[in-house]
PDB file of C-alpha atoms in Angstrom:
ATOM      1  CA  UNK A   1       4.714  23.131  13.242  1.00 43.00           C
ATOM      2  CA  UNK A   2       7.345  21.593  15.623  1.00 45.00           C
ATOM      3  CA  UNK A   3       6.538  18.956  17.986  1.00 45.00           C
ATOM      4  CA  UNK A   4       5.833  18.997  21.803  1.00 44.00           C
ATOM      5  CA  UNK A   5       6.845  16.508  24.370  1.00 47.00           C
ATOM      6  CA  UNK A   6       4.042  14.023  24.811  1.00 49.00           C
ATOM      7  CA  UNK A   7       3.323  12.698  28.260  1.00 75.00           C
ATOM      8  CA  UNK A   8       2.176   9.190  26.759  1.00 88.00           C
ATOM      9  CA  UNK A   9       4.927   6.621  27.281  1.00 92.00           C
ATOM     10  CA  UNK A  10       6.815   5.484  24.416  1.00 97.00           C
ATOM     11  CA  UNK A  11       6.495   1.765  24.343  1.00 97.00           C
ATOM     12  CA  UNK A  12       8.419   1.280  21.014  1.00 98.00           C
ATOM     13  CA  UNK A  13      11.507   3.423  20.789  1.00 97.00           C
ATOM     14  CA  UNK A  14      12.974   3.825  17.299  1.00 97.00           C
ATOM     15  CA  UNK A  15      15.080   6.149  15.149  1.00 96.00           C
ATOM     16  CA  UNK A  16      17.812   6.247  17.671  1.00 94.00           C
ATOM     17  CA  UNK A  17      21.526   5.517  17.546  1.00 94.00           C
ATOM     18  CA  UNK A  18      21.149   1.849  17.336  1.00 95.00           C
ATOM     19  CA  UNK A  19      18.556  -0.705  16.067  1.00 97.00           C
ATOM     20  CA  UNK A  20      16.600  -2.409  18.763  1.00 96.00           C
ATOM     21  CA  UNK A  21      14.089  -5.285  19.150  1.00 97.00           C
ATOM     22  CA  UNK A  22      11.159  -4.914  21.470  1.00 95.00           C
ATOM     23  CA  UNK A  23       8.538  -7.543  22.209  1.00 98.00           C
ATOM     24  CA  UNK A  24       5.005  -6.410  21.421  1.00 98.00           C
ATOM     25  CA  UNK A  25       3.287  -4.985  24.420  1.00 98.00           C
ATOM     26  CA  UNK A  26      -0.208  -4.642  22.851  1.00 98.00           C
ATOM     27  CA  UNK A  27      -2.969  -7.305  21.928  1.00 98.00           C
ATOM     28  CA  UNK A  28      -3.237  -8.416  18.433  1.00 98.00           C
ATOM     29  CA  UNK A  29      -7.090  -8.687  18.555  1.00 98.00           C
ATOM     30  CA  UNK A  30      -8.628  -6.179  20.758  1.00 97.00           C
ATOM     31  CA  UNK A  31     -12.145  -7.162  20.424  1.00 91.00           C
ATOM     32  CA  UNK A  32     -13.927  -9.389  23.094  1.00 89.00           C
ATOM     33  CA  UNK A  33     -14.139 -13.065  22.183  1.00 84.00           C
ATOM     34  CA  UNK A  34     -17.401 -13.909  20.599  1.00 83.00           C
ATOM     35  CA  UNK A  35     -18.065 -10.325  19.379  1.00 85.00           C
ATOM     36  CA  UNK A  36     -20.242 -10.659  16.297  1.00 88.00           C
ATOM     37  CA  UNK A  37     -18.727  -9.386  13.006  1.00 93.00           C
ATOM     38  CA  UNK A  38     -17.743 -10.615   9.426  1.00 96.00           C
ATOM     39  CA  UNK A  39     -14.765 -12.631  10.655  1.00 97.00           C
ATOM     40  CA  UNK A  40     -15.464 -15.962  12.240  1.00 95.00           C
ATOM     41  CA  UNK A  41     -13.503 -17.371  15.269  1.00 94.00           C
ATOM     42  CA  UNK A  42     -11.238 -19.345  13.233  1.00 95.00           C
ATOM     43  CA  UNK A  43     -10.357 -16.266  11.124  1.00 96.00           C
ATOM     44  CA  UNK A  44      -9.645 -14.271  14.286  1.00 96.00           C
ATOM     45  CA  UNK A  45      -7.245 -16.943  15.609  1.00 96.00           C
ATOM     46  CA  UNK A  46      -5.405 -17.065  12.321  1.00 97.00           C
ATOM     47  CA  UNK A  47      -5.148 -13.278  12.375  1.00 98.00           C
ATOM     48  CA  UNK A  48      -3.832 -13.258  15.977  1.00 98.00           C
ATOM     49  CA  UNK A  49      -1.350 -15.962  15.178  1.00 98.00           C
ATOM     50  CA  UNK A  50       0.071 -14.944  11.820  1.00 98.00           C
ATOM     51  CA  UNK A  51      -0.758 -11.009  11.940  1.00 98.00           C
ATOM     52  CA  UNK A  52      -2.898 -11.329   8.694  1.00 98.00           C
ATOM     53  CA  UNK A  53      -5.959 -12.843   7.195  1.00 98.00           C
ATOM     54  CA  UNK A  54      -6.618 -13.293   3.490  1.00 97.00           C
ATOM     55  CA  UNK A  55     -10.222 -13.045   2.035  1.00 97.00           C
ATOM     56  CA  UNK A  56     -10.614 -14.748  -1.378  1.00 96.00           C
ATOM     57  CA  UNK A  57     -13.386 -12.349  -2.544  1.00 97.00           C
ATOM     58  CA  UNK A  58     -14.089  -9.412  -0.574  1.00 98.00           C
ATOM     59  CA  UNK A  59     -15.861  -7.594  -3.416  1.00 98.00           C
ATOM     60  CA  UNK A  60     -17.503  -8.768  -6.441  1.00 98.00           C
ATOM     61  CA  UNK A  61     -16.316  -8.628 -10.056  1.00 98.00           C
ATOM     62  CA  UNK A  62     -18.793  -6.016 -10.790  1.00 98.00           C
ATOM     63  CA  UNK A  63     -17.715  -3.962  -7.874  1.00 98.00           C
ATOM     64  CA  UNK A  64     -13.989  -4.440  -8.907  1.00 98.00           C
ATOM     65  CA  UNK A  65     -14.953  -2.882 -12.323  1.00 98.00           C
ATOM     66  CA  UNK A  66     -16.290   0.238 -10.634  1.00 98.00           C
ATOM     67  CA  UNK A  67     -13.223   0.807  -8.315  1.00 98.00           C
ATOM     68  CA  UNK A  68     -10.959   0.150 -11.294  1.00 97.00           C
ATOM     69  CA  UNK A  69     -12.842   2.703 -13.457  1.00 97.00           C
ATOM     70  CA  UNK A  70     -12.453   5.183 -10.441  1.00 98.00           C
ATOM     71  CA  UNK A  71      -8.908   4.464 -10.023  1.00 97.00           C
ATOM     72  CA  UNK A  72      -8.233   5.030 -13.609  1.00 95.00           C
ATOM     73  CA  UNK A  73     -10.204   8.401 -13.469  1.00 96.00           C
ATOM     74  CA  UNK A  74      -8.121   9.649 -10.579  1.00 97.00           C
ATOM     75  CA  UNK A  75      -4.797   8.741 -12.060  1.00 94.00           C
ATOM     76  CA  UNK A  76      -5.763  10.432 -15.373  1.00 94.00           C
ATOM     77  CA  UNK A  77      -6.893  13.523 -13.698  1.00 95.00           C
ATOM     78  CA  UNK A  78      -4.362  16.320 -14.450  1.00 94.00           C
ATOM     79  CA  UNK A  79      -5.438  18.142 -11.256  1.00 95.00           C
ATOM     80  CA  UNK A  80      -4.847  14.990  -9.097  1.00 95.00           C
ATOM     81  CA  UNK A  81      -1.651  14.576 -10.558  1.00 93.00           C
ATOM     82  CA  UNK A  82      -0.495  18.021  -9.899  1.00 92.00           C
ATOM     83  CA  UNK A  83      -1.653  17.848  -6.234  1.00 93.00           C
ATOM     84  CA  UNK A  84       0.334  17.004  -3.227  1.00 92.00           C
ATOM     85  CA  UNK A  85      -1.652  13.656  -2.758  1.00 95.00           C
ATOM     86  CA  UNK A  86      -0.014  12.105  -5.674  1.00 94.00           C
ATOM     87  CA  UNK A  87       3.138  10.293  -5.641  1.00 89.00           C
ATOM     88  CA  UNK A  88       5.201   9.763  -8.975  1.00 85.00           C
ATOM     89  CA  UNK A  89       7.672   7.097  -9.945  1.00 76.00           C
ATOM     90  CA  UNK A  90      11.117   8.749  -9.930  1.00 73.00           C
ATOM     91  CA  UNK A  91      12.078   7.108 -13.271  1.00 73.00           C
ATOM     92  CA  UNK A  92       9.073   6.868 -15.375  1.00 74.00           C
ATOM     93  CA  UNK A  93       7.245   9.760 -13.767  1.00 78.00           C
ATOM     94  CA  UNK A  94       4.177   7.736 -13.698  1.00 83.00           C
ATOM     95  CA  UNK A  95       1.733   7.917 -10.692  1.00 89.00           C
ATOM     96  CA  UNK A  96       2.794   5.354  -8.110  1.00 87.00           C
ATOM     97  CA  UNK A  97       0.170   6.310  -5.370  1.00 93.00           C
ATOM     98  CA  UNK A  98      -2.758   8.690  -4.600  1.00 97.00           C
ATOM     99  CA  UNK A  99      -3.473   9.365  -1.015  1.00 97.00           C
ATOM    100  CA  UNK A 100      -6.562  10.323   0.880  1.00 98.00           C
ATOM    101  CA  UNK A 101      -8.958   8.822  -1.771  1.00 98.00           C
ATOM    102  CA  UNK A 102     -11.768   8.479   0.621  1.00 98.00           C
ATOM    103  CA  UNK A 103     -11.815  12.199   0.697  1.00 97.00           C
ATOM    104  CA  UNK A 104     -11.570  12.991  -3.020  1.00 97.00           C
ATOM    105  CA  UNK A 105     -13.806  10.192  -4.251  1.00 98.00           C
ATOM    106  CA  UNK A 106     -17.220   9.284  -3.171  1.00 98.00           C
ATOM    107  CA  UNK A 107     -16.781   5.821  -4.713  1.00 98.00           C
ATOM    108  CA  UNK A 108     -13.891   5.029  -2.434  1.00 98.00           C
ATOM    109  CA  UNK A 109     -15.479   6.880   0.549  1.00 98.00           C
ATOM    110  CA  UNK A 110     -18.462   4.369   0.054  1.00 98.00           C
ATOM    111  CA  UNK A 111     -16.040   1.448   0.062  1.00 98.00           C
ATOM    112  CA  UNK A 112     -14.614   2.598   3.335  1.00 98.00           C
ATOM    113  CA  UNK A 113     -18.063   2.691   4.916  1.00 98.00           C
ATOM    114  CA  UNK A 114     -18.965  -0.720   3.535  1.00 98.00           C
ATOM    115  CA  UNK A 115     -19.640  -3.101   6.397  1.00 97.00           C
ATOM    116  CA  UNK A 116     -17.426  -5.827   4.734  1.00 98.00           C
ATOM    117  CA  UNK A 117     -14.623  -3.547   5.194  1.00 98.00           C
ATOM    118  CA  UNK A 118     -15.179  -1.303   8.420  1.00 98.00           C
ATOM    119  CA  UNK A 119     -16.891  -4.142  10.180  1.00 97.00           C
ATOM    120  CA  UNK A 120     -13.842  -6.357  10.045  1.00 98.00           C
ATOM    121  CA  UNK A 121     -11.755  -3.296  11.325  1.00 98.00           C
ATOM    122  CA  UNK A 122     -14.062  -2.777  14.327  1.00 98.00           C
ATOM    123  CA  UNK A 123     -14.075  -6.510  15.174  1.00 97.00           C
ATOM    124  CA  UNK A 124     -10.312  -6.730  15.220  1.00 98.00           C
ATOM    125  CA  UNK A 125      -9.584  -3.372  16.985  1.00 98.00           C
ATOM    126  CA  UNK A 126     -12.545  -3.618  19.404  1.00 97.00           C
ATOM    127  CA  UNK A 127     -13.802  -0.066  19.178  1.00 97.00           C
ATOM    128  CA  UNK A 128     -14.971   2.418  16.678  1.00 98.00           C
ATOM    129  CA  UNK A 129     -12.473   3.254  14.051  1.00 98.00           C
ATOM    130  CA  UNK A 130     -11.420   6.236  11.852  1.00 98.00           C
ATOM    131  CA  UNK A 131      -9.391   6.196   8.737  1.00 98.00           C
ATOM    132  CA  UNK A 132      -5.701   7.041   9.424  1.00 98.00           C
ATOM    133  CA  UNK A 133      -4.623   6.747   5.849  1.00 98.00           C
ATOM    134  CA  UNK A 134      -6.100   5.647   2.401  1.00 98.00           C
ATOM    135  CA  UNK A 135      -4.600   5.447  -0.880  1.00 97.00           C
ATOM    136  CA  UNK A 136      -4.663   3.689  -4.313  1.00 97.00           C
ATOM    137  CA  UNK A 137      -1.411   2.012  -5.399  1.00 93.00           C
ATOM    138  CA  UNK A 138      -0.789   1.588  -9.086  1.00 91.00           C
ATOM    139  CA  UNK A 139       2.044  -0.734 -10.291  1.00 86.00           C
ATOM    140  CA  UNK A 140       1.996  -0.626 -13.992  1.00 83.00           C
ATOM    141  CA  UNK A 141       3.930  -3.299 -15.875  1.00 84.00           C
ATOM    142  CA  UNK A 142       7.410  -3.037 -17.216  1.00 85.00           C
ATOM    143  CA  UNK A 143       9.370  -1.485 -14.270  1.00 78.00           C
ATOM    144  CA  UNK A 144       7.149  -0.279 -11.450  1.00 82.00           C
ATOM    145  CA  UNK A 145       9.217  -0.261  -8.289  1.00 85.00           C
ATOM    146  CA  UNK A 146       8.392  -2.009  -5.169  1.00 87.00           C
ATOM    147  CA  UNK A 147       8.055  -1.130  -1.409  1.00 88.00           C
ATOM    148  CA  UNK A 148      11.182  -2.221   0.648  1.00 93.00           C
ATOM    149  CA  UNK A 149      10.614  -4.182   3.820  1.00 96.00           C
ATOM    150  CA  UNK A 150       9.208  -2.248   6.728  1.00 96.00           C
ATOM    151  CA  UNK A 151       6.712  -2.120   9.637  1.00 97.00           C
ATOM    152  CA  UNK A 152       4.002   0.629   9.073  1.00 97.00           C
ATOM    153  CA  UNK A 153       3.636   0.936  12.777  1.00 98.00           C
ATOM    154  CA  UNK A 154       7.324   1.994  13.087  1.00 97.00           C
ATOM    155  CA  UNK A 155       6.688   4.844  10.684  1.00 96.00           C
ATOM    156  CA  UNK A 156       3.142   5.661  12.064  1.00 98.00           C
ATOM    157  CA  UNK A 157       4.389   5.747  15.676  1.00 98.00           C
ATOM    158  CA  UNK A 158       7.713   7.593  15.062  1.00 97.00           C
ATOM    159  CA  UNK A 159       6.388  10.029  12.553  1.00 96.00           C
ATOM    160  CA  UNK A 160       2.583  10.228  13.063  1.00 97.00           C
ATOM    161  CA  UNK A 161       2.406   9.701  16.855  1.00 98.00           C
ATOM    162  CA  UNK A 162       0.227   6.504  17.160  1.00 98.00           C
ATOM    163  CA  UNK A 163       0.770   5.390  20.522  1.00 98.00           C
ATOM    164  CA  UNK A 164       0.010   1.756  20.408  1.00 98.00           C
ATOM    165  CA  UNK A 165      -0.327  -1.100  17.915  1.00 98.00           C
ATOM    166  CA  UNK A 166      -4.083  -0.732  17.469  1.00 98.00           C
ATOM    167  CA  UNK A 167      -4.377  -0.290  13.727  1.00 98.00           C
ATOM    168  CA  UNK A 168      -5.159  -2.569  10.899  1.00 98.00           C
ATOM    169  CA  UNK A 169      -4.727  -2.350   7.105  1.00 98.00           C
ATOM    170  CA  UNK A 170      -6.697  -3.912   4.395  1.00 98.00           C
ATOM    171  CA  UNK A 171      -5.258  -4.028   0.750  1.00 97.00           C
ATOM    172  CA  UNK A 172      -8.005  -4.722  -1.777  1.00 98.00           C
ATOM    173  CA  UNK A 173      -6.687  -6.144  -5.055  1.00 97.00           C
ATOM    174  CA  UNK A 174      -8.159  -4.362  -8.321  1.00 98.00           C
ATOM    175  CA  UNK A 175      -6.167  -6.503 -10.555  1.00 96.00           C
ATOM    176  CA  UNK A 176      -5.042 -10.131 -10.298  1.00 95.00           C
ATOM    177  CA  UNK A 177      -2.012 -10.695  -7.940  1.00 93.00           C
ATOM    178  CA  UNK A 178       0.276 -13.282  -9.787  1.00 94.00           C
ATOM    179  CA  UNK A 179       3.314 -14.525  -7.963  1.00 93.00           C
ATOM    180  CA  UNK A 180       5.445 -12.482 -10.459  1.00 94.00           C
ATOM    181  CA  UNK A 181       4.053  -8.954 -10.754  1.00 92.00           C
ATOM    182  CA  UNK A 182       5.179  -7.512  -7.311  1.00 92.00           C
ATOM    183  CA  UNK A 183       2.727  -8.931  -4.920  1.00 93.00           C
ATOM    184  CA  UNK A 184       2.589  -8.242  -1.048  1.00 96.00           C
ATOM    185  CA  UNK A 185       4.907 -10.264   0.996  1.00 97.00           C
ATOM    186  CA  UNK A 186       4.518 -10.601   4.746  1.00 98.00           C
ATOM    187  CA  UNK A 187       6.710 -12.325   7.465  1.00 98.00           C
ATOM    188  CA  UNK A 188       4.092 -14.421   9.383  1.00 98.00           C
ATOM    189  CA  UNK A 189       4.227 -13.699  13.180  1.00 98.00           C
ATOM    190  CA  UNK A 190       6.634 -10.796  12.735  1.00 98.00           C
ATOM    191  CA  UNK A 191       3.827  -8.575  14.275  1.00 98.00           C
ATOM    192  CA  UNK A 192       4.877  -9.815  17.610  1.00 98.00           C
ATOM    193  CA  UNK A 193       8.344  -8.066  17.499  1.00 98.00           C
ATOM    194  CA  UNK A 194       8.945  -4.353  17.106  1.00 98.00           C
ATOM    195  CA  UNK A 195      12.006  -3.514  15.364  1.00 98.00           C
ATOM    196  CA  UNK A 196      13.216   0.060  16.204  1.00 97.00           C
ATOM    197  CA  UNK A 197      15.217   1.238  13.332  1.00 96.00           C
ATOM    198  CA  UNK A 198      18.456   3.207  13.557  1.00 95.00           C
ATOM    199  CA  UNK A 199      19.064   6.926  12.317  1.00 93.00           C
ATOM    200  CA  UNK A 200      17.323  10.152  13.037  1.00 92.00           C
ATOM    201  CA  UNK A 201      14.175  11.137  10.837  1.00 93.00           C
ATOM    202  CA  UNK A 202      14.990  14.029   8.581  1.00 88.00           C
ATOM    203  CA  UNK A 203      12.429  16.901   8.416  1.00 81.00           C
ATOM    204  CA  UNK A 204      10.027  16.406   5.498  1.00 74.00           C
ATOM    205  CA  UNK A 205      11.137  12.730   5.248  1.00 77.00           C
ATOM    206  CA  UNK A 206       7.775  11.803   3.804  1.00 73.00           C
ATOM    207  CA  UNK A 207       8.730  13.519   0.515  1.00 66.00           C
ATOM    208  CA  UNK A 208      11.568  11.047  -0.072  1.00 63.00           C
ATOM    209  CA  UNK A 209      10.231   7.992   1.752  1.00 59.00           C
ATOM    210  CA  UNK A 210       7.034   7.697  -0.256  1.00 59.00           C
ATOM    211  CA  UNK A 211       9.185   7.165  -3.385  1.00 49.00           C
ATOM    212  CA  UNK A 212      12.105   5.383  -1.788  1.00 51.00           C
ATOM    213  CA  UNK A 213      12.550   4.434   1.907  1.00 57.00           C
ATOM    214  CA  UNK A 214      15.547   5.479   3.874  1.00 63.00           C
ATOM    215  CA  UNK A 215      14.692   6.263   7.448  1.00 74.00           C
ATOM    216  CA  UNK A 216      12.715   3.658   9.084  1.00 84.00           C
ATOM    217  CA  UNK A 217      14.508   0.883   7.075  1.00 91.00           C
ATOM    218  CA  UNK A 218      15.650  -2.179   8.778  1.00 96.00           C
ATOM    219  CA  UNK A 219      19.201  -3.409   8.488  1.00 96.00           C
ATOM    220  CA  UNK A 220      20.003  -6.470   6.214  1.00 97.00           C
ATOM    221  CA  UNK A 221      21.075  -8.334   9.504  1.00 97.00           C
ATOM    222  CA  UNK A 222      17.738  -7.809  11.223  1.00 97.00           C
ATOM    223  CA  UNK A 223      15.656  -8.660   8.133  1.00 98.00           C
ATOM    224  CA  UNK A 224      17.778 -11.948   7.657  1.00 98.00           C
ATOM    225  CA  UNK A 225      17.191 -12.886  11.319  1.00 98.00           C
ATOM    226  CA  UNK A 226      13.344 -12.117  11.010  1.00 98.00           C
ATOM    227  CA  UNK A 227      12.948 -14.025   7.674  1.00 98.00           C
ATOM    228  CA  UNK A 228      14.841 -17.054   9.154  1.00 98.00           C
ATOM    229  CA  UNK A 229      12.638 -17.001  12.195  1.00 97.00           C
ATOM    230  CA  UNK A 230       9.280 -16.330  10.442  1.00 97.00           C
ATOM    231  CA  UNK A 231       9.597 -17.134   6.880  1.00 98.00           C
ATOM    232  CA  UNK A 232       7.850 -15.078   4.093  1.00 98.00           C
ATOM    233  CA  UNK A 233       4.397 -15.496   2.684  1.00 97.00           C
ATOM    234  CA  UNK A 234       3.570 -14.023  -0.883  1.00 97.00           C
ATOM    235  CA  UNK A 235      -0.023 -13.265  -1.538  1.00 96.00           C
ATOM    236  CA  UNK A 236      -1.581 -14.120  -4.816  1.00 95.00           C
ATOM    237  CA  UNK A 237      -5.244 -13.897  -5.694  1.00 95.00           C
ATOM    238  CA  UNK A 238      -7.827 -12.565  -8.146  1.00 97.00           C
ATOM    239  CA  UNK A 239      -9.162  -9.078  -8.400  1.00 98.00           C
ATOM    240  CA  UNK A 240     -11.557  -8.666  -5.482  1.00 98.00           C
ATOM    241  CA  UNK A 241      -9.568 -10.664  -2.952  1.00 98.00           C
ATOM    242  CA  UNK A 242      -8.137  -8.731   0.185  1.00 98.00           C
ATOM    243  CA  UNK A 243      -5.440  -9.077   2.776  1.00 98.00           C
ATOM    244  CA  UNK A 244      -6.037  -7.689   6.181  1.00 98.00           C
ATOM    245  CA  UNK A 245      -2.852  -7.202   8.235  1.00 98.00           C
ATOM    246  CA  UNK A 246      -1.673  -5.795  11.512  1.00 98.00           C
ATOM    247  CA  UNK A 247       0.141  -2.666  11.665  1.00 98.00           C
ATOM    248  CA  UNK A 248       3.361  -4.070  12.858  1.00 98.00           C
ATOM    249  CA  UNK A 249       3.763  -6.759  10.258  1.00 98.00           C
ATOM    250  CA  UNK A 250       7.114  -6.735   8.581  1.00 98.00           C
ATOM    251  CA  UNK A 251       6.073  -6.625   4.879  1.00 98.00           C
ATOM    252  CA  UNK A 252       7.254  -5.293   1.350  1.00 96.00           C
ATOM    253  CA  UNK A 253       6.847  -5.978  -2.303  1.00 95.00           C
ATOM    254  CA  UNK A 254       9.017  -6.373  -5.295  1.00 92.00           C
ATOM    255  CA  UNK A 255       9.391  -4.548  -8.569  1.00 91.00           C
ATOM    256  CA  UNK A 256       6.955  -5.469 -11.239  1.00 90.00           C
ATOM    257  CA  UNK A 257       8.813  -6.033 -14.530  1.00 91.00           C
ATOM    258  CA  UNK A 258       6.062  -8.235 -16.002  1.00 93.00           C
ATOM    259  CA  UNK A 259       3.557  -6.913 -18.498  1.00 93.00           C
ATOM    260  CA  UNK A 260       0.744  -7.345 -16.008  1.00 92.00           C
ATOM    261  CA  UNK A 261      -0.234  -4.326 -13.852  1.00 88.00           C
ATOM    262  CA  UNK A 262      -1.050  -4.612 -10.208  1.00 92.00           C
ATOM    263  CA  UNK A 263      -3.175  -2.221  -8.554  1.00 95.00           C
ATOM    264  CA  UNK A 264      -4.855  -2.002  -5.173  1.00 96.00           C
ATOM    265  CA  UNK A 265      -6.750   0.324  -2.767  1.00 98.00           C
ATOM    266  CA  UNK A 266      -5.315   0.472   0.708  1.00 98.00           C
ATOM    267  CA  UNK A 267      -7.101   1.528   3.705  1.00 98.00           C
ATOM    268  CA  UNK A 268      -5.782   1.837   7.285  1.00 98.00           C
ATOM    269  CA  UNK A 269      -8.258   1.912  10.070  1.00 99.00           C
ATOM    270  CA  UNK A 270      -7.127   3.103  13.607  1.00 98.00           C
ATOM    271  CA  UNK A 271      -8.974   2.731  16.786  1.00 98.00           C
ATOM    272  CA  UNK A 272     -10.557   5.925  18.044  1.00 98.00           C
ATOM    273  CA  UNK A 273      -9.037   5.121  21.394  1.00 98.00           C
ATOM    274  CA  UNK A 274      -5.549   5.135  19.837  1.00 98.00           C
ATOM    275  CA  UNK A 275      -5.733   8.657  18.480  1.00 98.00           C
ATOM    276  CA  UNK A 276      -2.513  10.186  17.152  1.00 98.00           C
ATOM    277  CA  UNK A 277      -0.505  12.448  19.367  1.00 98.00           C
ATOM    278  CA  UNK A 278       2.692  14.192  18.555  1.00 97.00           C
ATOM    279  CA  UNK A 279       5.394  12.136  16.681  1.00 97.00           C
ATOM    280  CA  UNK A 280       7.540  10.088  18.957  1.00 97.00           C
ATOM    281  CA  UNK A 281      10.619  10.407  16.805  1.00 96.00           C
ATOM    282  CA  UNK A 282      10.329  13.023  14.017  1.00 95.00           C
ATOM    283  CA  UNK A 283      10.817  16.786  14.263  1.00 94.00           C
ATOM    284  CA  UNK A 284       7.359  17.417  12.651  1.00 93.00           C
ATOM    285  CA  UNK A 285       4.110  15.732  11.894  1.00 95.00           C
ATOM    286  CA  UNK A 286       3.402  14.374   8.458  1.00 95.00           C
ATOM    287  CA  UNK A 287       0.804  15.988   6.414  1.00 95.00           C
ATOM    288  CA  UNK A 288      -2.733  15.083   7.159  1.00 96.00           C
ATOM    289  CA  UNK A 289      -3.387  13.505   3.705  1.00 96.00           C
ATOM    290  CA  UNK A 290      -0.852  10.967   4.842  1.00 96.00           C
ATOM    291  CA  UNK A 291      -1.540  10.712   8.648  1.00 97.00           C
ATOM    292  CA  UNK A 292      -5.032  11.991   9.417  1.00 98.00           C
ATOM    293  CA  UNK A 293      -5.713  14.161  12.520  1.00 98.00           C
ATOM    294  CA  UNK A 294      -9.513  13.796  11.921  1.00 98.00           C
ATOM    295  CA  UNK A 295     -10.521  11.174  14.429  1.00 98.00           C
ATOM    296  CA  UNK A 296     -14.176  11.043  13.399  1.00 98.00           C
ATOM    297  CA  UNK A 297     -15.535   7.391  13.654  1.00 98.00           C
ATOM    298  CA  UNK A 298     -16.412   5.757  10.317  1.00 98.00           C
ATOM    299  CA  UNK A 299     -20.201   5.495  10.081  1.00 95.00           C
TER     300      UNK A 299
END
């Protein structure tokens, strides 16, 4: 299916002939001040300032064991591995990610509906929310590759058609995040600047980008300038910890060459008032298991 011209203004141009930098034109916290929820006032201020909020223990050790067991079950299932939702490492041919886990696993579907999870998303985004994307990420030891620096919103805007920066991600650790096993890195404050990347989006770009990014990748010069301005925060923590971060944070992770695996479940909530339209800078939509078109609110 080819795209049609959208009537919604493109506030964040990308994938053109040159790289561009645009100040954020959307709120960071959309909820009204004082709106009740799991995040206290100080936490919301931290999120607004830095673009992220770390929670030392979002889920208990017993719950971690349940989700780890379910992750292991999905990764070991031959039918899951053979399906389009699974992305494998180019070199080792081991599973790297499994998408849309809230649709293929009632265990992860229940996690999405958990008020500790969806309640924070509603509070930040100031509305009902739906799941734009969910996946489990598996980084086994001894060579699992990382995710290069990027803004998720740049891709979700260009290739999925999210009009505004009104989405939030949560990464819930199912193994311990050491400072050596390829943990999440974010540039604090980078969510206030949109970096529009140079270069057109190839058709079916997702097939390559989910293994190794190309389109939507910032230049070395832009990344150097942003890192010099904002710095880099590396997240560590025990299994059960979580990091909430804004859709426009510049983030990435390194390879894991240690013996210690790093696995997490990753959920993206988007406001129902920010439903996807046609892509702003791609010839076709990405598949729905990557960018959902089901805008049903999470209940």
